[in-house]
XYZ file of C-alpha atoms in Angstrom:
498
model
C -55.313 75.471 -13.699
C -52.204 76.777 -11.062
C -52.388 79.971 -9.789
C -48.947 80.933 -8.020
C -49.629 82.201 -4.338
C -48.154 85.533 -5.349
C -50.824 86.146 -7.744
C -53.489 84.885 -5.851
C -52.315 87.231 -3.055
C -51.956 90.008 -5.257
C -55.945 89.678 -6.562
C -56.683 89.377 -3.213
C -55.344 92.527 -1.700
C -56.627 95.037 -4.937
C -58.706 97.258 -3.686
C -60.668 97.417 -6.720
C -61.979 94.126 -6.318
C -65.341 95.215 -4.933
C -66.081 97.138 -7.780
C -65.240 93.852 -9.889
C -68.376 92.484 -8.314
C -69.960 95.007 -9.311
C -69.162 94.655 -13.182
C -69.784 90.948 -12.921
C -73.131 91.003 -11.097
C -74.574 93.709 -13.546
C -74.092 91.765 -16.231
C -75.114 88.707 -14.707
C -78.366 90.651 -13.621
C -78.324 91.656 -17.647
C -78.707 88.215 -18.450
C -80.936 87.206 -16.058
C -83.119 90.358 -16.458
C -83.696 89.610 -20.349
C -85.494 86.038 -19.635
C -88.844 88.410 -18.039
C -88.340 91.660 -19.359
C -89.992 90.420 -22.573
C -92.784 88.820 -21.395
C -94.177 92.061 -20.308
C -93.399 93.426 -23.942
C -95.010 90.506 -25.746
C -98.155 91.277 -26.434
C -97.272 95.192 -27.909
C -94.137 92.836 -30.042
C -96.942 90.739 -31.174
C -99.298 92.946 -32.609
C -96.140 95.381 -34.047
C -95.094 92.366 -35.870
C -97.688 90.169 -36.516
C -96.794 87.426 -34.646
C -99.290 84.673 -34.430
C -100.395 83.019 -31.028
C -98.616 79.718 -31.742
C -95.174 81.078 -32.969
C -95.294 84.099 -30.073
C -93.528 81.948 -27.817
C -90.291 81.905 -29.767
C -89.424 85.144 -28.741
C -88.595 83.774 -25.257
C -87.845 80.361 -26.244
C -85.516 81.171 -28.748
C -83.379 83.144 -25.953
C -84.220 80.482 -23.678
C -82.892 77.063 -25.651
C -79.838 79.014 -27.552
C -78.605 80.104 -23.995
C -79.176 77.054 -22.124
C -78.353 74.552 -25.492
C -74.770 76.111 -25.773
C -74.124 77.222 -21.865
C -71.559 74.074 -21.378
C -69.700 75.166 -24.628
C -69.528 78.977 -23.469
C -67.850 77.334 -20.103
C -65.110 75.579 -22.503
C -64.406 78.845 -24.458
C -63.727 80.465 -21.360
C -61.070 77.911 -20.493
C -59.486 78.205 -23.794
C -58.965 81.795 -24.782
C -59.691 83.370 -20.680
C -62.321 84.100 -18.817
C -61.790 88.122 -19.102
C -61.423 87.786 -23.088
C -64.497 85.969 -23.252
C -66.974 88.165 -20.789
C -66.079 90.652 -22.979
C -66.664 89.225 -26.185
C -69.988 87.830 -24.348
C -71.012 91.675 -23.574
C -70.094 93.051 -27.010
C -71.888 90.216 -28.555
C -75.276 90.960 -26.221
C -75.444 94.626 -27.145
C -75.195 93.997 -30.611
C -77.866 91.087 -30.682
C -80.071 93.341 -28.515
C -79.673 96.153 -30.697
C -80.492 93.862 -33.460
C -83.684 92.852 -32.151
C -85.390 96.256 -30.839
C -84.479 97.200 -34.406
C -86.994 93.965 -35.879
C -89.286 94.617 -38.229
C -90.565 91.074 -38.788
C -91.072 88.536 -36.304
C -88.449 86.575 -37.732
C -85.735 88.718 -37.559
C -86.569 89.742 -33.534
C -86.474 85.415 -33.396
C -82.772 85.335 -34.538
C -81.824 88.388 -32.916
C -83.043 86.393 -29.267
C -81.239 83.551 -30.469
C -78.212 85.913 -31.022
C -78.424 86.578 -27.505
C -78.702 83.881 -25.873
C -75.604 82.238 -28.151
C -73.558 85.310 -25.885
C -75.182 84.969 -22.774
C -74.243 81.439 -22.968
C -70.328 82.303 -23.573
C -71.280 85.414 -21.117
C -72.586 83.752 -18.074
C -69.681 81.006 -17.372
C -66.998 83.353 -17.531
C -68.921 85.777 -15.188
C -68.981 83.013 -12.443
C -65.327 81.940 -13.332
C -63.997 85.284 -12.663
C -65.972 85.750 -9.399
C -64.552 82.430 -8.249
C -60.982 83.397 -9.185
C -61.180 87.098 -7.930
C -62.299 86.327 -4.677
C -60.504 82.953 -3.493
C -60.257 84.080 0.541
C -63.272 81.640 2.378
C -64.670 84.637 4.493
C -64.986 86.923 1.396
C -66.099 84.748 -0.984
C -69.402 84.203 0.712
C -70.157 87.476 1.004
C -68.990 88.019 -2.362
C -71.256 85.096 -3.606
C -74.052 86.498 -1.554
C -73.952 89.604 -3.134
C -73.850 88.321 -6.372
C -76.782 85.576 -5.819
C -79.160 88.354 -4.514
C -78.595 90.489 -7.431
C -78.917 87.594 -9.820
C -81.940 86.404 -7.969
C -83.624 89.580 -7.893
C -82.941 89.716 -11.988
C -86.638 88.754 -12.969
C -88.595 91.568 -10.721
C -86.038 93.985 -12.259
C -86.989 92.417 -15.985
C -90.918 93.067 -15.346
C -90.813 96.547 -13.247
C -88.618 97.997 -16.360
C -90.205 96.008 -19.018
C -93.569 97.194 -17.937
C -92.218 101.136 -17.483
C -90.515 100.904 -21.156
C -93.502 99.447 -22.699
C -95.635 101.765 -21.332
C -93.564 104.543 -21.451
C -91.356 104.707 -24.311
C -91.900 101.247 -26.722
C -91.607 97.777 -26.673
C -88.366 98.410 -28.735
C -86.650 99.546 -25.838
C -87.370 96.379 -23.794
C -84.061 95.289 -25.620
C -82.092 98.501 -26.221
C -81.725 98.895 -22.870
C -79.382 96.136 -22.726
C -76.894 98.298 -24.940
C -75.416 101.114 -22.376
C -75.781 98.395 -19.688
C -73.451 96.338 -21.614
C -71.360 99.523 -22.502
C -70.618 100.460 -19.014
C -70.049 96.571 -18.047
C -67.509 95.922 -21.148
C -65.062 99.359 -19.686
C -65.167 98.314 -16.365
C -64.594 94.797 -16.757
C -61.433 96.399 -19.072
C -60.000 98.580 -16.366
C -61.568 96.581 -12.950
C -60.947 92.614 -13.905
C -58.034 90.193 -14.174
C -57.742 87.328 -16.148
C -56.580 83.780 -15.355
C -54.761 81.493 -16.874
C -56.092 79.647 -19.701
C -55.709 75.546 -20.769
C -54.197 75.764 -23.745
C -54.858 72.041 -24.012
C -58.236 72.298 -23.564
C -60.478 71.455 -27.204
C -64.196 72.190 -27.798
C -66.213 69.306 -28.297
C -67.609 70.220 -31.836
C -69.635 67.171 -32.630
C -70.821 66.898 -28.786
C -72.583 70.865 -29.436
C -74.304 69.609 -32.555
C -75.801 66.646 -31.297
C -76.715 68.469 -28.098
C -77.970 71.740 -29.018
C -79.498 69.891 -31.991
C -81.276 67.525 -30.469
C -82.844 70.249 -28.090
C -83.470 72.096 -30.862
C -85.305 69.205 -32.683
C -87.534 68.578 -29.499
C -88.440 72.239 -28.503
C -89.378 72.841 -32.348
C -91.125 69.670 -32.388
C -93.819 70.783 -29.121
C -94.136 74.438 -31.454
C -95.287 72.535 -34.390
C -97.763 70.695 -32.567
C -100.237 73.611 -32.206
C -100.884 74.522 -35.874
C -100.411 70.525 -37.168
C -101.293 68.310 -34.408
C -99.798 65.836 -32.179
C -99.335 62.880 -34.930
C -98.430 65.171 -37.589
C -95.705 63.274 -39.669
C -93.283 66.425 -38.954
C -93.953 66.607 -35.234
C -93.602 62.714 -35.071
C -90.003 63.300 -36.868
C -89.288 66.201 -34.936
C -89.113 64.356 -31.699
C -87.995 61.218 -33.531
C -84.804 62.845 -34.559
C -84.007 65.064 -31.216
C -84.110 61.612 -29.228
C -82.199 60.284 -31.807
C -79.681 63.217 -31.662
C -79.289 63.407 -27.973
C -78.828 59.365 -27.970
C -76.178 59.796 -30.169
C -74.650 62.917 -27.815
C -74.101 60.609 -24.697
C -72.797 57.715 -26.622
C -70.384 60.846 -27.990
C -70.056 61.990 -24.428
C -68.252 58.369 -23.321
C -65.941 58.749 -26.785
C -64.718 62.185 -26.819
C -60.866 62.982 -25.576
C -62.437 66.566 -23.451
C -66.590 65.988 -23.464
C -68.901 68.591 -23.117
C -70.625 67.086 -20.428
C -68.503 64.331 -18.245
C -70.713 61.543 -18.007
C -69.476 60.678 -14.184
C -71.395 63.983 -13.290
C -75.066 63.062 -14.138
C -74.774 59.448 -12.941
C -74.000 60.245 -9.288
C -78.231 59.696 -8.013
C -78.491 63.054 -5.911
C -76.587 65.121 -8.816
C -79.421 63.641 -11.539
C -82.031 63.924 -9.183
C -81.471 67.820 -8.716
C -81.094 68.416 -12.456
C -84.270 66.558 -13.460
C -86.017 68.593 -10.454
C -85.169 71.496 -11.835
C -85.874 70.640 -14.853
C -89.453 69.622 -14.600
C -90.280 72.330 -12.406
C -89.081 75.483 -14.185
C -91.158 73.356 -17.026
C -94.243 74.686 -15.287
C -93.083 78.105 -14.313
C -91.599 79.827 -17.176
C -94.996 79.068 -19.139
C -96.890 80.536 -15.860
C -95.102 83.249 -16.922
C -96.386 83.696 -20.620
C -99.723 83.198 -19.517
C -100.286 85.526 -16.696
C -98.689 88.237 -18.578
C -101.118 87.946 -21.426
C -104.105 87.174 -18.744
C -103.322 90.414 -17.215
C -102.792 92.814 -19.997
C -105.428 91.035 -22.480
C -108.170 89.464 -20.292
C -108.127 92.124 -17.252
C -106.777 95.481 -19.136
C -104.166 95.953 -17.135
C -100.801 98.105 -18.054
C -97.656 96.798 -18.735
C -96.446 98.764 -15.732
C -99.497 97.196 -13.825
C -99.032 93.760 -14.715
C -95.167 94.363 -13.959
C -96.025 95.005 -10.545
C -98.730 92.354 -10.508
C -95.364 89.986 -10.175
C -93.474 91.766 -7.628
C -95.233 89.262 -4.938
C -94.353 85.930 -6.612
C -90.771 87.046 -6.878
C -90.875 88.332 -3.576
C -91.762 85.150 -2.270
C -89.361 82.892 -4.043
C -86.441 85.608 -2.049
C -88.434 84.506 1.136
C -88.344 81.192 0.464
C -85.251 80.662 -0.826
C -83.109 83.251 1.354
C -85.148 83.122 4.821
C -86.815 79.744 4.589
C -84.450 77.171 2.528
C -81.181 78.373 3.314
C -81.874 78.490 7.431
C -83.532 75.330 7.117
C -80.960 73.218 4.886
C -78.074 72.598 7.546
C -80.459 71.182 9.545
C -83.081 68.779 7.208
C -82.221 66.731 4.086
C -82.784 68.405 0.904
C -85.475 66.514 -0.240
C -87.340 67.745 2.923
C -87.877 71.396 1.424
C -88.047 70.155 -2.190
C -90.827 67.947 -1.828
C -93.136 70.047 0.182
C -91.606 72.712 -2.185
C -93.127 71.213 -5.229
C -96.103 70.636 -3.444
C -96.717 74.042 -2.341
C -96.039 75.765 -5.838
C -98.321 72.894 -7.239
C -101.461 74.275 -5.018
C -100.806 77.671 -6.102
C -100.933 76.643 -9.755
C -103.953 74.451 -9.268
C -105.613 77.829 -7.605
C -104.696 79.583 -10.718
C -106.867 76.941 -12.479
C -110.013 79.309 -11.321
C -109.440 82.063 -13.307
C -112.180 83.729 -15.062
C -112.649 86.482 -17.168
C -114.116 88.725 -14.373
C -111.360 87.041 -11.638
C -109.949 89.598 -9.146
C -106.026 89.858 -8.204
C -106.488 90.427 -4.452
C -108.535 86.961 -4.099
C -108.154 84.729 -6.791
C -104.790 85.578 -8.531
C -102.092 86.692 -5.470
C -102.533 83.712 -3.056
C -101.527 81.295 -6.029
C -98.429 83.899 -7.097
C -97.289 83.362 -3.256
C -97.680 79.774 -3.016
C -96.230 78.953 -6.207
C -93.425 81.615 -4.788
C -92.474 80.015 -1.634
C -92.736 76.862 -3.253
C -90.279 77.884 -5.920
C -87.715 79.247 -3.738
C -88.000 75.825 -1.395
C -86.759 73.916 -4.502
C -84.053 76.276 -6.281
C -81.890 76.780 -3.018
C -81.600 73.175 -2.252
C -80.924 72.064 -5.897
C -78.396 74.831 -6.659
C -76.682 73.441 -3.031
C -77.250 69.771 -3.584
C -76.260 69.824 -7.375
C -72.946 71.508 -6.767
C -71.744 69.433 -3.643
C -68.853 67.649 -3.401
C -67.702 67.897 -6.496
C -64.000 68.326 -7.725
C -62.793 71.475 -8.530
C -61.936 70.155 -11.842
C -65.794 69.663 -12.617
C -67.028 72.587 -11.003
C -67.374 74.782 -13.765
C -69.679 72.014 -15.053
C -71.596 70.771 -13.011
C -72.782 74.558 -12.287
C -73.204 74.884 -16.314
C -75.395 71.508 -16.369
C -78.131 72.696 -13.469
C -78.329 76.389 -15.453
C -79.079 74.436 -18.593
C -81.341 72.020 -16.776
C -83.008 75.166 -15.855
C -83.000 77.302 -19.438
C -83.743 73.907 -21.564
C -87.080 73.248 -18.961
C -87.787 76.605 -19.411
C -87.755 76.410 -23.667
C -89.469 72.980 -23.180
C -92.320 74.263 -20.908
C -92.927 77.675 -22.817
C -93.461 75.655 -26.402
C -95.336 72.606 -24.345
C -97.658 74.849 -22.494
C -98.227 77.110 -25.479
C -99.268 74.679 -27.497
C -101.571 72.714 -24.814
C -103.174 76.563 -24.185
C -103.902 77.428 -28.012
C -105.043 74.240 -29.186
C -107.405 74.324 -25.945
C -108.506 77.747 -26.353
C -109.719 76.861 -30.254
C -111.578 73.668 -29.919
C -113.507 75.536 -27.081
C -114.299 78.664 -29.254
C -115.084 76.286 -31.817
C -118.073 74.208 -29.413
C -119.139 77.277 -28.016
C -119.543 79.797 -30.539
C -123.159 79.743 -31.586
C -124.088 83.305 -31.346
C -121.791 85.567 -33.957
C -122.697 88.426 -31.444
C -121.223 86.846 -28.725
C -117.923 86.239 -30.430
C -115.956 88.674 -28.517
C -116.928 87.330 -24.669
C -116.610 83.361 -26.218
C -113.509 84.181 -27.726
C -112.067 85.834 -24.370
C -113.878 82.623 -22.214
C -111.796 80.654 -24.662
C -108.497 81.564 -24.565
C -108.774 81.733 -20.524
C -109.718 78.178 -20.405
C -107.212 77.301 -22.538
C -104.444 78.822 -19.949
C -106.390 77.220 -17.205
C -106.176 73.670 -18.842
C -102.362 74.619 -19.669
C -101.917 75.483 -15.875
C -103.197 71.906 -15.141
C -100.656 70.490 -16.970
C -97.946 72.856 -14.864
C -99.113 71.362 -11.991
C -99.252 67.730 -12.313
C -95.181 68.504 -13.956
C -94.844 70.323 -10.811
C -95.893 67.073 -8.535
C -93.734 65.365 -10.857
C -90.956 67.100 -9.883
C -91.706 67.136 -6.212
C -91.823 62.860 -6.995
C -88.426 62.880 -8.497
C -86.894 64.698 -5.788
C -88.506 62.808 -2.653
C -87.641 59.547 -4.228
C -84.039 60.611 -6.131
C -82.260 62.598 -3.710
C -81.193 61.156 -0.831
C -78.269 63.409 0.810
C -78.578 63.837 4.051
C -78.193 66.892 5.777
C -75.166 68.767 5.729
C -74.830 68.784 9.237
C -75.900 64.809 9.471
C -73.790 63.191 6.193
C -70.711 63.214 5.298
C -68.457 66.684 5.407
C -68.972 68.151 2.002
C -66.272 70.312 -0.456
C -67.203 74.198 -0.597
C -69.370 73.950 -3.523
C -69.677 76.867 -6.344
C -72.800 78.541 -5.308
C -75.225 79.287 -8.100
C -77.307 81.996 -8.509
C -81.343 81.704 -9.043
C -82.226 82.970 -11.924
């Protein structure tokens, strides 16, 4: 892309620039907000609909896989019809799917509606960080300007369980997704009046086969660990399931060295420190986005708390990740090699989990349930700044876009991968030890809650030893030295946490 000096000059001296960020970060915080503020409505969705406990995870793993399956497509639209056109058509598109799905009235059809949205969040969230990039090209301001937009992003999943938990509590579960409509109203007239576009490539193609082996090959995997709960692990199904999304995503990178534009350049995932960040990331959102599903049940089923209660329960894990990431990581990574806060990173959020393996049905938050949340916290935030920095270093400008689209899908696929995964580990846990233990019909109720807590504790053990696996991978994968210590490095395109 060429951008004439006038032009750039001109974006640079509107005034209204500012209040770009604004649009751009609020409905970047939109899309970051709807991965939690779900989780706190869950359990009130699942009894509204009749979900069962082994398909209740689709709700955030259908948002999860459809946004983080097609996010390197959405980055190609943007080139070919503009950014501004498409963050548009990304918003409009969000409101309507969320609209769609506070209006369910089966399980199914609040599924496809979070499928819906994640489809436009994926066309949504590249062209947000494309026009931030182009609207704010002087060095000084773009840091703050990517600052700004990185803490609201960041900040995205306390905001998603403070207002899930007051809407559920408050009003309905319904409105858990409404509430995306007059955020996306407001966003869609000032992005109209407040934004500028760029100029497109009109010889830049989608990659249509390289998005159906892909995002069907995800698909085929993250469906496969679903069915495992109800049929078990060698079920001839399951077995073909993950038979045929290996196959699939085989298939993609043989596509990938074929195609005349690729979804996903090849020369980006084979450089080792690039690889080594994604598969970090990866693995260890695995463990945390199903920490998620559990503790939110755990608290509202298991302890009685409110969704408003259990909302704030989280405040201090993502409180910590801030610290960790803001205060501890990014002070500390000019100075030490990545790998240096991503190990012990890994490490630390693995303790916290493995506390979490204690849990009870009479456990208390102050003692046995907030240490873990600030472990696993700090440890979190000592892995995502690092990875976000490391991934996105040194690349060309021309690959950018990218490589910042393949570490958010490294992220949203781990996180569809470790909510079915973990799900399905928990349930199947929680019924074979209701099914030893349940010798006294009067006693059903206490074996039945025993039961489905030890099958989130032996789900949480899992978590963990992914979490030391990530912690491996980056110790013995990424090998940049310190900024300060290695080679000078290209302004990368920051990425927010989300």
């Amino acid at each position: 892309m060429t951008v004439t000096r006038t032009g750039e000059q001109a974006r640079e001296a509107d005034p209204r620039r500012w209040w770009g960020l604004v649009i751009i970060a609020l409905a970047q915080l939109m899309v970051v907000l709807d991965a939690t503020i779900v989780n706190i409505a869950l359990p009130s969705a699942q009894d509204d609909l009749g979900m069962t406990d082994g398909n209740r995870q689709w709700v955030i793993t259908a948002y999860t896989l459809a946004f983080g399956g097609l996010l390197l497509l959405g980055g190609r639209i943007a080139d070919l019809v503009g950014r501004k056109r498409t963050f548009v058509v990304g918003l409009i598109g969000f409101a309507a799917a969320s609209a769609l799905g506070g209006a369910a009235t089966t399980a199914g059809m609040l599924f496809g509606a979070r499928a819906l949205q994640g489809v436009f969040a994926a066309v949504l969230a590249p062209s947000a960080l494309s026009l931030l990039t182009t609207t704010f090209t002087d060095p000084k301001e773009r840091g703050k300007a990517f600052g700004i937009y990185g803490a609201l992003a960041g900040s995205g999943s306390a905001i998603g369980f403070i207002v899930g938990g007051l809407l559920t509590e408050y009003l309905d579960w319904r409105w858990c997704l409404y509430v995306n409509v007059p955020i996306a109203v407001i966003a869609v007239f000032g992005a109209l009046a407040l934004l500028h576009d760029s100029p497109t490539h009109p010889g830049a193609r989608l990659d249509v086969p390289g998005v159906l082996l892909g995002c069907g090959g995800l698909v085929a995997i993250v469906y496969g660990f679903a069915e495992a709960e109800p049929r078990g692990w060698t079920d001839p199904l399951v077995l073909a399931l993950f038979a045929g999304g290996v196959a699939l995503l085989a298939t993609f990178v043989w596509w990938q060295t074929r195609a005349p534009m690729p979804l996903l350049p090849l020369h980006i995932i084979r450089e080792r420190n690039r690889a080594g960040c994604f598969l970090t990331m990866a693995l260890a959102v695995i463990g945390m986005f199903g920490l998620f599903l559990f503790m939110t049940y755990y608290l509202q089923v298991i302890l009685d708390y409110s969704p408003v209660m259990t909302g704030l329960a989280f405040l201090p894990l993502t409180a910590a990740i801030i610290i960790g990431s803001t205060q501890i990581a990014a002070r500390l990574l000019d100075h030490v090699a990545p790998r240096v806060l991503m190990g012990p990173g890994a490490l630390l959020a693995a303790v916290g989990m493995v506390l979490l393996t204690r849990l009870t049905v009479h456990s208390s938050y102050a003692s046995d349930i907030l240490p873990a949340l600030i472990l696993l916290g700090l440890g979190m935030g000592l892995i995502f700044m690092p990875v976000f920095a490391t991934a996105t270093a040194g690349v060309a400008p021309q690959d950018s876009g990218v490589t910042s689209a393949t570490v958010n899908t490294s992220q949203q696929v781990g996180g569809s991968i470790g909510t079915a995964l973990l799900n399905t580990i928990a349930t199947t846990s929680s019924t074979a030890y209701i099914t030893a233990h349940l010798t006294d019909p009067a006693q059903r109720a206490l074996v039945t809650k025993e039961g489905v807590v030890h099958g989130y504790t032996v789900a949480i053990w899992w978590a963990a030893a992914i979490m030391l696996m990530a912690g491996v991978v980056a110790t013995l994968m990424v090998t940049a030295k310190a900024p300060k210590h290695g080679s000078p490095r290209r302004t990368p395109t920051p990425e927010p946490v989300a």
